């Protein structure tokens, strides 16, 4: 990520365009193009992009790179319409967790903006859209849908990542994004005994949020963060052993979330 040279007098500002996910190179190039065009807007500073779920760079990677490069102010602009309240909560938590991990270092001031619908300029956006060359969905012949097949690899594990309200408020989007990035990096579809993953609605034990469940055993994991995903991947999905420190067995009594020290 190329950064402009520091200036001694003017605070260095960066704007992060935060999208949800990119599973194709085309989507990432779209973000690169948007960041490049917005770079010309006065006052936004250096413009970069990040993804909150699947795709690189993640928000954490981007914020770390900007802090390393000495930026004084970072403005995060969520690109999500309509804005989900949980997405804003997730951004705040992600920033706080990122700063809490290295309390000694100097962090830039981070601010979070409103999504574009709440800003002036929608009229210009609509003019842009009207001037573009929209494609007609009906122009894709139905017969084209039958010309390509899908691979069905042998897979033992299925990881469900809860996206219910309490889990989202506790950082489930970050958990999902990290799992998907690791799934791609380690080729988990075919590594070991094979793994697929999926988002779900509420899995039940909301007080243990963020909750992840691994099948075929149906193991419940609670309080899962990125480090927890790393353990579940290496020990359970690739090693075949349940991560007892993060697992919650079915019991006839309510179980509270264990403190991290007890879960380590
Ligand atoms: S919202 Fe995740 S378990 Fe209920």
Tab-separated table of C-alpha atoms and ligand atoms in Angstrom:
chain	number	residue	atom	x	y	z
A	1	UNK	CA	0.000	0.000	0.000
A	2	UNK	CA	1.850	3.159	-1.121
A	3	UNK	CA	1.555	6.075	1.306
A	4	UNK	CA	2.328	9.766	0.776
A	5	UNK	CA	5.350	11.216	2.536
A	6	UNK	CA	4.750	12.722	6.009
A	7	UNK	CA	4.528	16.478	6.461
A	8	UNK	CA	5.694	18.153	9.677
A	9	UNK	CA	2.859	20.673	9.984
A	10	UNK	CA	-0.351	19.187	8.564
A	11	UNK	CA	-2.062	16.232	10.294
A	12	UNK	CA	-1.981	13.267	7.965
A	13	UNK	CA	-5.450	12.020	7.280
A	14	UNK	CA	-6.574	8.773	5.684
A	15	UNK	CA	-10.034	7.619	4.662
A	16	UNK	CA	-10.915	3.918	4.783
A	17	UNK	CA	-13.781	2.805	2.530
A	18	UNK	CA	-15.200	-0.141	4.453
A	19	UNK	CA	-17.126	-2.727	2.438
A	20	UNK	CA	-18.470	-6.031	3.703
A	21	UNK	CA	-16.788	-8.703	1.611
A	22	UNK	CA	-15.059	-9.539	-1.609
A	23	UNK	CA	-14.939	-13.087	-2.860
A	24	UNK	CA	-13.699	-12.255	-6.341
A	25	UNK	CA	-10.820	-10.285	-7.788
A	26	UNK	CA	-13.335	-8.192	-9.734
A	27	UNK	CA	-14.917	-6.945	-6.496
A	28	UNK	CA	-11.509	-6.005	-5.109
A	29	UNK	CA	-10.634	-4.148	-8.326
A	30	UNK	CA	-13.946	-2.293	-8.037
A	31	UNK	CA	-12.883	-1.072	-4.603
A	32	UNK	CA	-9.410	-0.126	-5.900
A	33	UNK	CA	-11.039	1.884	-8.668
A	34	UNK	CA	-13.413	3.632	-6.248
A	35	UNK	CA	-10.578	4.480	-3.848
A	36	UNK	CA	-8.549	5.834	-6.766
A	37	UNK	CA	-11.396	8.082	-7.930
A	38	UNK	CA	-12.179	9.401	-4.449
A	39	UNK	CA	-8.518	10.236	-3.935
A	40	UNK	CA	-9.169	13.396	-5.955
A	41	UNK	CA	-11.784	14.675	-3.458
A	42	UNK	CA	-10.431	17.528	-1.386
A	43	UNK	CA	-9.985	16.870	2.332
A	44	UNK	CA	-10.269	13.086	2.334
A	45	UNK	CA	-6.525	12.567	2.568
A	46	UNK	CA	-5.118	9.235	1.483
A	47	UNK	CA	-7.942	6.871	0.430
A	48	UNK	CA	-7.750	3.113	0.973
A	49	UNK	CA	-10.313	0.340	1.355
A	50	UNK	CA	-10.919	-2.637	3.625
A	51	UNK	CA	-13.387	-5.478	4.100
A	52	UNK	CA	-15.192	-6.293	7.319
A	53	UNK	CA	-15.818	-9.924	6.403
A	54	UNK	CA	-14.201	-12.024	3.723
A	55	UNK	CA	-11.541	-10.425	1.569
A	56	UNK	CA	-8.259	-8.619	1.932
A	57	UNK	CA	-7.193	-6.309	3.365
A	58	UNK	CA	-9.203	-6.625	6.561
A	59	UNK	CA	-10.033	-3.521	8.596
A	60	UNK	CA	-7.439	-4.562	11.170
A	61	UNK	CA	-4.698	-4.929	8.534
A	62	UNK	CA	-5.567	-1.566	7.035
A	63	UNK	CA	-5.650	0.274	10.365
A	64	UNK	CA	-2.333	-1.274	11.376
A	65	UNK	CA	-0.720	-0.259	8.077
A	66	UNK	CA	-2.005	3.322	8.477
A	67	UNK	CA	-0.744	3.493	12.084
A	68	UNK	CA	2.631	2.100	11.011
A	69	UNK	CA	2.817	4.746	8.282
A	70	UNK	CA	2.294	7.517	10.854
A	71	UNK	CA	-1.173	8.774	9.949
A	72	UNK	CA	-2.705	11.070	12.600
A	73	UNK	CA	-6.376	10.754	11.674
A	74	UNK	CA	-8.329	7.897	10.139
A	75	UNK	CA	-11.866	8.346	8.889
A	76	UNK	CA	-13.794	5.101	8.340
A	77	UNK	CA	-16.630	5.349	5.832
A	78	UNK	CA	-18.970	2.322	5.901
A	79	UNK	CA	-20.269	1.426	2.438
A	80	UNK	CA	-23.491	-0.311	3.399
A	81	UNK	CA	-27.049	0.532	2.408
A	82	UNK	CA	-29.217	0.295	4.366
A	83	UNK	CA	-26.915	0.660	7.351
A	84	UNK	CA	-27.298	-2.227	9.806
A	85	UNK	CA	-27.050	-1.061	13.459
A	86	UNK	CA	-24.943	-4.166	14.173
A	87	UNK	CA	-22.423	-3.125	11.508
A	88	UNK	CA	-21.731	0.174	13.276
A	89	UNK	CA	-21.408	-1.666	16.605
A	90	UNK	CA	-19.032	-4.123	14.973
A	91	UNK	CA	-16.815	-1.303	13.647
A	92	UNK	CA	-16.575	0.305	17.103
A	93	UNK	CA	-15.689	-3.003	18.736
A	94	UNK	CA	-13.172	-3.925	16.053
A	95	UNK	CA	-11.371	-0.583	16.500
A	96	UNK	CA	-11.340	-0.874	20.295
A	97	UNK	CA	-10.054	-4.435	20.196
A	98	UNK	CA	-7.366	-3.426	17.732
A	99	UNK	CA	-6.205	-0.587	19.994
A	100	UNK	CA	-6.477	-2.663	23.190
A	101	UNK	CA	-4.063	-5.266	21.848
A	102	UNK	CA	-1.184	-2.760	21.820
A	103	UNK	CA	-1.996	-0.176	24.511
A	104	UNK	CA	1.507	1.330	24.481
A	105	UNK	CA	1.721	2.399	20.885
A	106	UNK	CA	0.549	5.698	19.414
A	107	UNK	CA	-2.708	5.285	17.516
A	108	UNK	CA	-4.207	7.714	15.037
A	109	UNK	CA	-7.521	9.304	15.998
A	110	UNK	CA	-10.223	7.107	14.462
A	111	UNK	CA	-13.646	8.444	13.478
A	112	UNK	CA	-16.535	6.590	11.853
A	113	UNK	CA	-18.697	8.341	9.279
A	114	UNK	CA	-22.283	7.902	8.205
A	115	UNK	CA	-22.980	5.708	5.166
A	116	UNK	CA	-23.425	7.554	1.851
A	117	UNK	CA	-27.260	7.582	1.980
A	118	UNK	CA	-27.096	9.981	4.902
A	119	UNK	CA	-24.765	12.353	3.095
A	120	UNK	CA	-25.318	14.967	0.481
A	121	UNK	CA	-24.407	13.815	-3.004
A	122	UNK	CA	-26.959	11.086	-3.702
A	123	UNK	CA	-28.175	13.156	-6.629
A	124	UNK	CA	-24.712	13.015	-8.207
A	125	UNK	CA	-24.589	9.283	-7.573
A	126	UNK	CA	-27.924	8.804	-9.319
A	127	UNK	CA	-26.751	10.906	-12.283
A	128	UNK	CA	-23.683	8.666	-12.510
A	129	UNK	CA	-25.855	5.579	-12.483
A	130	UNK	CA	-28.227	6.959	-15.093
A	131	UNK	CA	-25.291	7.744	-17.367
A	132	UNK	CA	-23.776	4.263	-17.011
A	133	UNK	CA	-24.510	1.324	-19.297
A	134	UNK	CA	-26.773	-0.982	-17.274
A	135	UNK	CA	-26.974	-4.584	-18.368
A	136	UNK	CA	-30.248	-6.382	-18.851
A	137	UNK	CA	-30.548	-9.425	-16.560
A	138	UNK	CA	-32.941	-10.998	-19.043
A	139	UNK	CA	-30.161	-11.029	-21.653
A	140	UNK	CA	-28.569	-14.065	-19.964
A	141	UNK	CA	-30.175	-17.094	-21.598
A	142	UNK	CA	-31.605	-19.639	-19.164
A	143	UNK	CA	-29.733	-22.374	-21.039
A	144	UNK	CA	-26.412	-20.816	-19.895
A	145	UNK	CA	-27.229	-21.868	-16.344
A	146	UNK	CA	-26.859	-25.511	-17.341
A	147	UNK	CA	-23.492	-25.279	-19.057
A	148	UNK	CA	-21.343	-25.204	-15.919
A	149	UNK	CA	-21.339	-27.662	-13.066
A	150	UNK	CA	-20.284	-27.506	-9.422
A	151	UNK	CA	-17.662	-29.495	-7.600
A	152	UNK	CA	-18.952	-31.501	-4.622
A	153	UNK	CA	-15.843	-32.481	-2.669
A	154	UNK	CA	-15.997	-35.001	0.158
A	155	UNK	CA	-16.312	-32.975	3.342
A	156	UNK	CA	-16.676	-34.032	6.948
A	157	UNK	CA	-16.867	-30.734	8.812
A	158	UNK	CA	-19.392	-27.957	8.581
A	159	UNK	CA	-18.766	-24.810	10.622
A	160	UNK	CA	-21.788	-22.661	11.421
A	161	UNK	CA	-21.074	-19.082	12.484
A	162	UNK	CA	-24.021	-17.431	14.213
A	163	UNK	CA	-25.015	-14.030	12.837
A	164	UNK	CA	-27.888	-13.377	15.236
A	165	UNK	CA	-28.121	-9.999	16.972
A	166	UNK	CA	-26.182	-10.775	20.184
A	167	UNK	CA	-23.472	-12.593	18.234
A	168	UNK	CA	-23.157	-9.751	15.717
A	169	UNK	CA	-22.873	-7.259	18.557
A	170	UNK	CA	-20.113	-9.398	20.047
A	171	UNK	CA	-18.044	-9.449	16.841
A	172	UNK	CA	-19.476	-12.363	14.818
A	173	UNK	CA	-18.729	-10.620	11.509
A	174	UNK	CA	-15.054	-10.514	12.397
A	175	UNK	CA	-15.159	-14.200	13.344
A	176	UNK	CA	-16.843	-15.074	10.048
A	177	UNK	CA	-14.398	-13.007	8.002
A	178	UNK	CA	-11.380	-14.523	9.700
A	179	UNK	CA	-12.721	-18.055	9.238
A	180	UNK	CA	-13.379	-17.453	5.539
A	181	UNK	CA	-9.954	-15.947	4.977
A	182	UNK	CA	-8.309	-18.886	6.768
A	183	UNK	CA	-10.498	-21.320	4.837
A	184	UNK	CA	-9.171	-19.851	1.634
A	185	UNK	CA	-5.552	-19.522	2.801
A	186	UNK	CA	-5.367	-23.104	4.078
A	187	UNK	CA	-7.619	-24.559	1.390
A	188	UNK	CA	-9.796	-26.102	4.081
A	189	UNK	CA	-12.355	-27.381	1.598
A	190	UNK	CA	-10.022	-30.220	0.770
A	191	UNK	CA	-7.406	-30.094	3.561
A	192	UNK	CA	-7.728	-32.710	6.282
A	193	UNK	CA	-11.173	-34.244	6.081
A	194	UNK	CA	-12.638	-31.218	4.321
A	195	UNK	CA	-14.547	-28.256	5.736
A	196	UNK	CA	-17.381	-26.042	4.596
A	197	UNK	CA	-18.714	-23.049	6.495
A	198	UNK	CA	-21.963	-21.139	6.600
A	199	UNK	CA	-23.568	-18.202	8.371
A	200	UNK	CA	-26.678	-18.948	10.405
A	201	UNK	CA	-29.322	-17.166	12.416
A	202	UNK	CA	-29.428	-17.679	16.212
A	203	UNK	CA	-27.925	-20.983	17.335
A	204	UNK	CA	-29.442	-20.770	20.821
A	205	UNK	CA	-26.893	-19.932	23.556
A	206	UNK	CA	-26.825	-16.150	22.928
A	207	UNK	CA	-25.078	-15.391	26.247
A	208	UNK	CA	-22.024	-17.243	24.947
A	209	UNK	CA	-21.698	-14.921	21.921
A	210	UNK	CA	-20.028	-15.040	19.467
A	211	UNK	CA	-21.135	-18.658	18.992
A	212	UNK	CA	-19.736	-21.152	16.475
A	213	UNK	CA	-20.941	-24.734	16.055
A	214	UNK	CA	-18.933	-27.480	14.357
A	215	UNK	CA	-20.600	-30.518	12.809
A	216	UNK	CA	-20.796	-33.508	12.554
A	217	UNK	CA	-20.162	-33.505	16.329
A	218	UNK	CA	-22.369	-30.444	16.878
A	219	UNK	CA	-19.751	-28.953	19.220
A	220	UNK	CA	-20.702	-25.535	20.563
A	221	UNK	CA	-17.911	-22.980	20.910
A	222	UNK	CA	-18.524	-19.712	22.786
A	223	UNK	CA	-16.717	-16.400	23.124
A	224	UNK	CA	-14.944	-17.106	19.848
A	225	UNK	CA	-12.579	-14.482	18.452
A	226	UNK	CA	-9.912	-14.667	15.753
A	227	UNK	CA	-7.486	-16.515	18.024
A	228	UNK	CA	-10.298	-18.950	18.854
A	229	UNK	CA	-10.906	-19.573	15.159
A	230	UNK	CA	-7.196	-20.295	14.729
A	231	UNK	CA	-7.403	-22.958	17.451
A	232	UNK	CA	-10.622	-24.482	16.104
A	233	UNK	CA	-9.069	-24.688	12.628
A	234	UNK	CA	-5.765	-26.232	13.692
A	235	UNK	CA	-7.009	-28.481	16.499
A	236	UNK	CA	-10.553	-29.464	15.509
A	237	UNK	CA	-10.853	-29.153	11.737
A	238	UNK	CA	-7.330	-30.290	10.902
A	239	UNK	CA	-6.436	-32.233	14.063
A	240	UNK	CA	-9.769	-33.891	14.833
A	241	UNK	CA	-9.721	-32.836	18.525
A	242	UNK	CA	-12.359	-30.657	20.182
A	243	UNK	CA	-10.879	-27.442	21.672
A	244	UNK	CA	-12.043	-28.019	25.254
A	245	UNK	CA	-11.012	-24.534	26.428
A	246	UNK	CA	-13.589	-22.936	24.113
A	247	UNK	CA	-16.218	-25.709	23.993
A	248	UNK	CA	-19.497	-25.838	25.918
A	249	UNK	CA	-20.997	-29.290	26.470
A	250	UNK	CA	-24.768	-29.827	26.536
A	251	UNK	CA	-25.811	-29.617	30.204
A	252	UNK	CA	-29.218	-29.320	31.916
A	253	UNK	CA	-28.137	-26.017	33.578
A	254	UNK	CA	-27.372	-22.561	32.148
A	255	UNK	CA	-23.679	-21.914	31.525
A	256	UNK	CA	-22.075	-18.451	31.650
A	257	UNK	CA	-19.319	-17.428	29.292
A	258	UNK	CA	-16.032	-18.428	30.886
A	259	UNK	CA	-13.454	-15.690	31.431
A	260	UNK	CA	-10.559	-15.790	28.960
A	261	UNK	CA	-8.131	-16.806	31.710
A	262	UNK	CA	-10.270	-19.828	32.532
A	263	UNK	CA	-10.637	-20.648	28.862
A	264	UNK	CA	-6.927	-20.591	28.018
B	1	LIG	S1	-27.550	-14.801	18.499
B	1	LIG	FE1	-25.903	-16.192	18.364
B	1	LIG	S2	-26.521	-17.801	19.612
B	1	LIG	FE2	-28.214	-16.483	19.650
